[in-house]
Amino acid sequence: PRPGSTHRDMPTGSKRKAPSAPRDPADDCETPDVAYAHIAPLLRKLAQRLGKPPGALRIWDPYYCAGGVKARLDALGFGDVVNDPDVDFYDVVDGSRPPPPHDICVTNPPFSGNHARRLFEYLNSRRERSGEGKGTKRFVVLAPEYVHRKAWFKAPRGMFFMVPSRRYSFVAARGGRRENTAVECRHWRRERSCPRGETCPFVHVGPGIDPEGERVAEEARRERANAGFSDGGGGGGGGG
């Protein structure tokens, strides 16, 4: 960030933290192709309403990771994408620089810290400033499902949700597991399993789920419970 910035703990226009803040490698993941394919019909409809071809729809992603958003959207026919590694999004947030000209903001913010909160606060504030009918209020945000349950979350008027039938697998931008060995996989920590398997860029600490072992253990637990119920029933009768 520039000297005197109040956002030194924010990413410098990317999903990498500024040098003065700890870097969370879990943020260094790009949106998969399928997520863009899911919103492509909406983007085409927006372009139609604006009276322009899809390739002329101006799309802004304020968070730079590895730049893959341009290639992924271009493959779907959207060639006018701004994703600049030299633009600090939080300079736009605090008003020290304007956002690039765009018809819609399409982004996947870092999931760590308060980035999602700051993004939605910005999106709400610019809607209030621009008023109804202004192009600057349009956005598509890929965010964790828990965001809408946060006390700070305020859904902009007219906002709707899209939920994929399957969980997205994000694309690690750099290094893979060898670089990120200090960061535990969130899926593994919660569920003892990971949809990415050995391709996951984060650490799997401890044993995973063994389906056969779980089945055998469950059968053993049921046998012990049944034996305990039988023994307990006889003892109860004697006590009575």
Short mmCIF file of C-alpha atoms in Angstrom, two decimals:
data_model
loop_
_atom_site.label_atom_id
_atom_site.label_comp_id
_atom_site.label_asym_id
_atom_site.label_seq_id
_atom_site.Cartn_x
_atom_site.Cartn_y
_atom_site.Cartn_z
CA PRO A 1 0.00 0.00 0.00
CA ARG A 2 1.04 3.56 -0.51
CA PRO A 3 2.64 5.50 2.41
CA GLY A 4 0.04 6.60 4.91
CA SER A 5 -2.53 4.02 3.81
CA THR A 6 -4.93 2.79 6.49
CA HIS A 7 -5.16 -0.60 4.77
CA ARG A 8 -1.71 -2.08 5.38
CA ASP A 9 -3.34 -5.32 6.45
CA MET A 10 -5.13 -5.70 3.15
CA PRO A 11 -3.94 -7.43 -0.03
CA THR A 12 -2.10 -5.20 -2.47
CA GLY A 13 -4.53 -5.72 -5.30
CA SER A 14 -4.14 -9.47 -5.05
CA LYS A 15 -4.87 -12.50 -2.94
CA ARG A 16 -1.41 -12.20 -1.40
CA LYS A 17 -1.25 -10.24 1.81
CA ALA A 18 0.82 -7.10 2.06
CA PRO A 19 4.36 -7.69 3.47
CA SER A 20 3.37 -6.27 6.87
CA ALA A 21 0.62 -8.87 7.34
CA PRO A 22 0.84 -12.67 7.53
CA ARG A 23 0.27 -14.38 4.23
CA ASP A 24 -2.42 -17.04 4.08
CA PRO A 25 -1.56 -19.42 1.21
CA ALA A 26 -5.16 -20.64 1.32
CA ASP A 27 -6.06 -17.33 -0.38
CA ASP A 28 -3.80 -18.10 -3.34
CA CYS A 29 -6.45 -20.06 -5.20
CA GLU A 30 -8.21 -19.16 -8.43
CA THR A 31 -11.83 -19.64 -9.44
CA PRO A 32 -12.35 -22.84 -11.47
CA ASP A 33 -13.67 -22.84 -15.04
CA VAL A 34 -17.01 -24.37 -14.04
CA ALA A 35 -17.88 -21.41 -11.78
CA TYR A 36 -17.50 -18.99 -14.70
CA ALA A 37 -19.51 -21.33 -16.94
CA HIS A 38 -22.34 -21.20 -14.40
CA ILE A 39 -22.60 -17.40 -14.57
CA ALA A 40 -21.95 -17.07 -18.31
CA PRO A 41 -25.69 -17.05 -19.21
CA LEU A 42 -26.24 -14.15 -16.80
CA LEU A 43 -23.34 -12.21 -18.29
CA ARG A 44 -24.67 -12.78 -21.81
CA LYS A 45 -28.11 -11.58 -20.79
CA LEU A 46 -26.58 -8.46 -19.22
CA ALA A 47 -24.64 -7.75 -22.41
CA GLN A 48 -27.87 -8.12 -24.39
CA ARG A 49 -29.67 -5.66 -22.16
CA LEU A 50 -26.83 -3.19 -22.54
CA GLY A 51 -26.99 -3.55 -26.30
CA LYS A 52 -23.48 -4.90 -26.77
CA PRO A 53 -21.93 -8.25 -27.75
CA PRO A 54 -20.61 -10.45 -24.91
CA GLY A 55 -17.03 -9.73 -25.97
CA ALA A 56 -17.59 -6.02 -25.31
CA LEU A 57 -19.03 -6.49 -21.81
CA ARG A 58 -16.59 -4.77 -19.44
CA ILE A 59 -15.84 -7.04 -16.48
CA TRP A 60 -13.75 -6.04 -13.47
CA ASP A 61 -12.19 -8.48 -10.99
CA PRO A 62 -10.55 -6.33 -8.28
CA TYR A 63 -8.60 -9.18 -6.63
CA TYR A 64 -5.57 -10.35 -8.57
CA CYS A 65 -4.27 -13.87 -7.92
CA ALA A 66 -2.48 -15.37 -10.92
CA GLY A 67 -4.39 -13.66 -13.73
CA GLY A 68 -6.27 -16.75 -14.85
CA VAL A 69 -9.62 -14.99 -14.78
CA LYS A 70 -8.89 -13.32 -18.12
CA ALA A 71 -8.21 -16.58 -19.95
CA ARG A 72 -11.16 -18.37 -18.33
CA LEU A 73 -13.66 -15.66 -19.22
CA ASP A 74 -12.17 -15.14 -22.67
CA ALA A 75 -12.76 -18.85 -23.39
CA LEU A 76 -16.45 -18.18 -22.72
CA GLY A 77 -16.57 -15.21 -25.09
CA PHE A 78 -15.91 -12.37 -22.63
CA GLY A 79 -12.72 -10.69 -23.75
CA ASP A 80 -12.90 -7.31 -22.01
CA VAL A 81 -11.70 -8.20 -18.50
CA VAL A 82 -9.77 -5.96 -16.12
CA ASN A 83 -7.70 -7.79 -13.48
CA ASP A 84 -4.70 -5.58 -12.78
CA PRO A 85 -1.93 -6.74 -10.38
CA ASP A 86 -0.81 -3.13 -9.92
CA VAL A 87 -4.17 -1.88 -8.65
CA ASP A 88 -4.66 -2.03 -4.88
CA PHE A 89 -8.38 -2.70 -4.46
CA TYR A 90 -8.33 -1.07 -1.03
CA ASP A 91 -7.14 2.17 -2.59
CA VAL A 92 -10.41 2.03 -4.54
CA VAL A 93 -12.30 1.25 -1.33
CA ASP A 94 -10.94 4.29 0.51
CA GLY A 95 -11.56 6.55 -2.48
CA SER A 96 -7.95 7.40 -3.28
CA ARG A 97 -8.33 6.04 -6.81
CA PRO A 98 -11.38 5.33 -8.98
CA PRO A 99 -12.37 1.84 -10.11
CA PRO A 100 -11.68 1.03 -13.76
CA PRO A 101 -14.61 1.54 -16.16
CA HIS A 102 -16.75 -1.58 -16.06
CA ASP A 103 -20.27 -2.89 -16.55
CA ILE A 104 -20.11 -5.50 -13.79
CA CYS A 105 -17.80 -6.59 -10.99
CA VAL A 106 -17.12 -10.35 -10.99
CA THR A 107 -14.81 -11.56 -8.24
CA ASN A 108 -13.79 -14.24 -5.77
CA PRO A 109 -12.40 -12.44 -2.69
CA PRO A 110 -9.84 -13.90 -0.29
CA PHE A 111 -11.72 -15.99 2.27
CA SER A 112 -9.38 -15.18 5.16
CA GLY A 113 -9.63 -12.22 7.53
CA ASN A 114 -12.28 -9.58 6.88
CA HIS A 115 -11.91 -9.34 3.10
CA ALA A 116 -15.42 -10.59 2.30
CA ARG A 117 -16.87 -8.11 4.78
CA ARG A 118 -14.92 -5.19 3.31
CA LEU A 119 -15.94 -6.20 -0.20
CA PHE A 120 -19.67 -6.32 0.60
CA GLU A 121 -19.45 -3.04 2.50
CA TYR A 122 -17.91 -1.48 -0.61
CA LEU A 123 -20.52 -3.00 -2.92
CA ASN A 124 -23.35 -1.73 -0.73
CA SER A 125 -21.85 1.74 -0.41
CA ARG A 126 -21.40 2.21 -4.14
CA ARG A 127 -24.97 1.09 -4.80
CA GLU A 128 -26.16 3.75 -2.38
CA ARG A 129 -23.99 6.39 -4.07
CA SER A 130 -24.86 5.44 -7.64
CA GLY A 131 -28.61 4.94 -7.19
CA GLU A 132 -30.88 2.70 -9.20
CA GLY A 133 -30.17 2.10 -12.86
CA LYS A 134 -26.42 2.68 -12.72
CA GLY A 135 -24.11 0.02 -14.16
CA THR A 136 -21.60 0.35 -11.34
CA LYS A 137 -23.90 -1.45 -8.92
CA ARG A 138 -23.86 -4.82 -10.73
CA PHE A 139 -21.76 -7.62 -9.26
CA VAL A 140 -21.25 -11.37 -9.02
CA VAL A 141 -19.34 -12.61 -5.96
CA LEU A 142 -18.18 -16.13 -5.23
CA ALA A 143 -18.10 -16.38 -1.44
CA PRO A 144 -18.30 -19.04 1.29
CA GLU A 145 -21.86 -20.11 2.09
CA TYR A 146 -21.58 -18.84 5.68
CA VAL A 147 -21.19 -15.21 4.60
CA HIS A 148 -24.94 -14.60 4.43
CA ARG A 149 -25.27 -15.68 8.08
CA LYS A 150 -22.78 -13.12 9.36
CA ALA A 151 -24.16 -10.31 11.53
CA TRP A 152 -22.46 -7.73 9.30
CA PHE A 153 -23.95 -9.08 6.05
CA LYS A 154 -26.43 -6.80 4.36
CA ALA A 155 -27.88 -8.16 1.14
CA PRO A 156 -28.20 -5.45 -1.49
CA ARG A 157 -31.71 -5.01 -2.85
CA GLY A 158 -32.42 -7.38 -5.72
CA MET A 159 -29.55 -9.71 -4.84
CA PHE A 160 -30.10 -13.43 -5.38
CA PHE A 161 -28.04 -16.54 -4.66
CA MET A 162 -26.76 -19.31 -6.93
CA VAL A 163 -25.70 -22.60 -5.32
CA PRO A 164 -23.77 -25.20 -7.36
CA SER A 165 -24.89 -28.81 -7.16
CA ARG A 166 -21.32 -29.77 -6.26
CA ARG A 167 -18.68 -27.99 -4.23
CA TYR A 168 -16.15 -26.13 -6.36
CA SER A 169 -12.53 -27.27 -6.33
CA PHE A 170 -10.39 -24.15 -6.48
CA VAL A 171 -7.15 -23.94 -8.47
CA ALA A 172 -4.00 -23.49 -6.37
CA ALA A 173 -2.11 -20.61 -7.95
CA ARG A 174 1.41 -21.52 -6.92
CA GLY A 175 3.58 -23.99 -5.12
CA GLY A 176 1.04 -26.63 -4.28
CA ARG A 177 1.46 -28.64 -1.09
CA ARG A 178 5.26 -28.34 -1.02
CA GLU A 179 5.05 -24.56 -0.56
CA ASN A 180 2.05 -24.54 1.75
CA THR A 181 3.12 -27.23 4.18
CA ALA A 182 2.43 -25.00 7.19
CA VAL A 183 -1.24 -24.57 6.33
CA GLU A 184 -3.73 -27.29 7.24
CA CYS A 185 -6.47 -28.21 4.76
CA ARG A 186 -9.79 -26.80 5.98
CA HIS A 187 -11.79 -29.70 4.56
CA TRP A 188 -9.48 -32.25 6.19
CA ARG A 189 -9.63 -30.49 9.53
CA ARG A 190 -13.44 -30.48 9.55
CA GLU A 191 -14.32 -33.71 7.78
CA ARG A 192 -11.16 -35.88 7.73
CA SER A 193 -11.53 -36.01 3.96
CA CYS A 194 -10.76 -33.69 1.04
CA PRO A 195 -12.34 -33.51 -2.43
CA ARG A 196 -8.92 -32.73 -3.94
CA GLY A 197 -7.17 -35.78 -2.48
CA GLU A 198 -3.42 -35.76 -3.05
CA THR A 199 -3.69 -32.79 -5.42
CA CYS A 200 -4.79 -30.56 -2.52
CA PRO A 201 -2.22 -27.78 -1.98
CA PHE A 202 -2.61 -27.88 1.83
CA VAL A 203 -1.59 -30.27 4.58
CA HIS A 204 -3.66 -33.29 5.61
CA VAL A 205 -2.81 -33.75 9.30
CA GLY A 206 -3.57 -37.14 10.84
CA PRO A 207 -5.33 -40.17 9.42
CA GLY A 208 -8.26 -39.74 7.08
CA ILE A 209 -11.56 -41.55 6.99
CA ASP A 210 -11.28 -45.30 6.39
CA PRO A 211 -14.76 -46.37 5.16
CA GLU A 212 -14.18 -50.07 5.88
CA GLY A 213 -12.70 -49.32 9.28
CA GLU A 214 -15.64 -47.04 10.06
CA ARG A 215 -18.08 -49.82 9.11
CA VAL A 216 -16.35 -52.41 11.30
CA ALA A 217 -16.15 -49.96 14.21
CA GLU A 218 -19.86 -49.10 13.87
CA GLU A 219 -20.82 -52.79 13.89
CA ALA A 220 -18.71 -53.31 17.01
CA ARG A 221 -20.38 -50.32 18.71
CA ARG A 222 -23.83 -51.72 17.91
CA GLU A 223 -22.91 -55.16 19.26
CA ARG A 224 -21.65 -53.63 22.50
CA ALA A 225 -24.80 -51.49 22.77
CA ASN A 226 -27.06 -54.49 22.23
CA ALA A 227 -25.14 -56.57 24.76
CA GLY A 228 -25.32 -53.77 27.28
CA PHE A 229 -29.07 -53.39 26.76
CA SER A 230 -29.66 -57.12 27.33
CA ASP A 231 -27.50 -57.22 30.42
CA GLY A 232 -29.03 -54.01 31.74
CA GLY A 233 -32.57 -55.32 31.22
CA GLY A 234 -31.90 -58.43 33.31
CA GLY A 235 -30.22 -56.45 36.06
CA GLY A 236 -33.04 -53.98 36.16
CA GLY A 237 -35.57 -56.70 36.59
CA GLY A 238 -33.64 -58.17 39.52
CA GLY A 239 -33.36 -54.79 41.18
CA GLY A 240 -37.09 -54.26 40.91
#
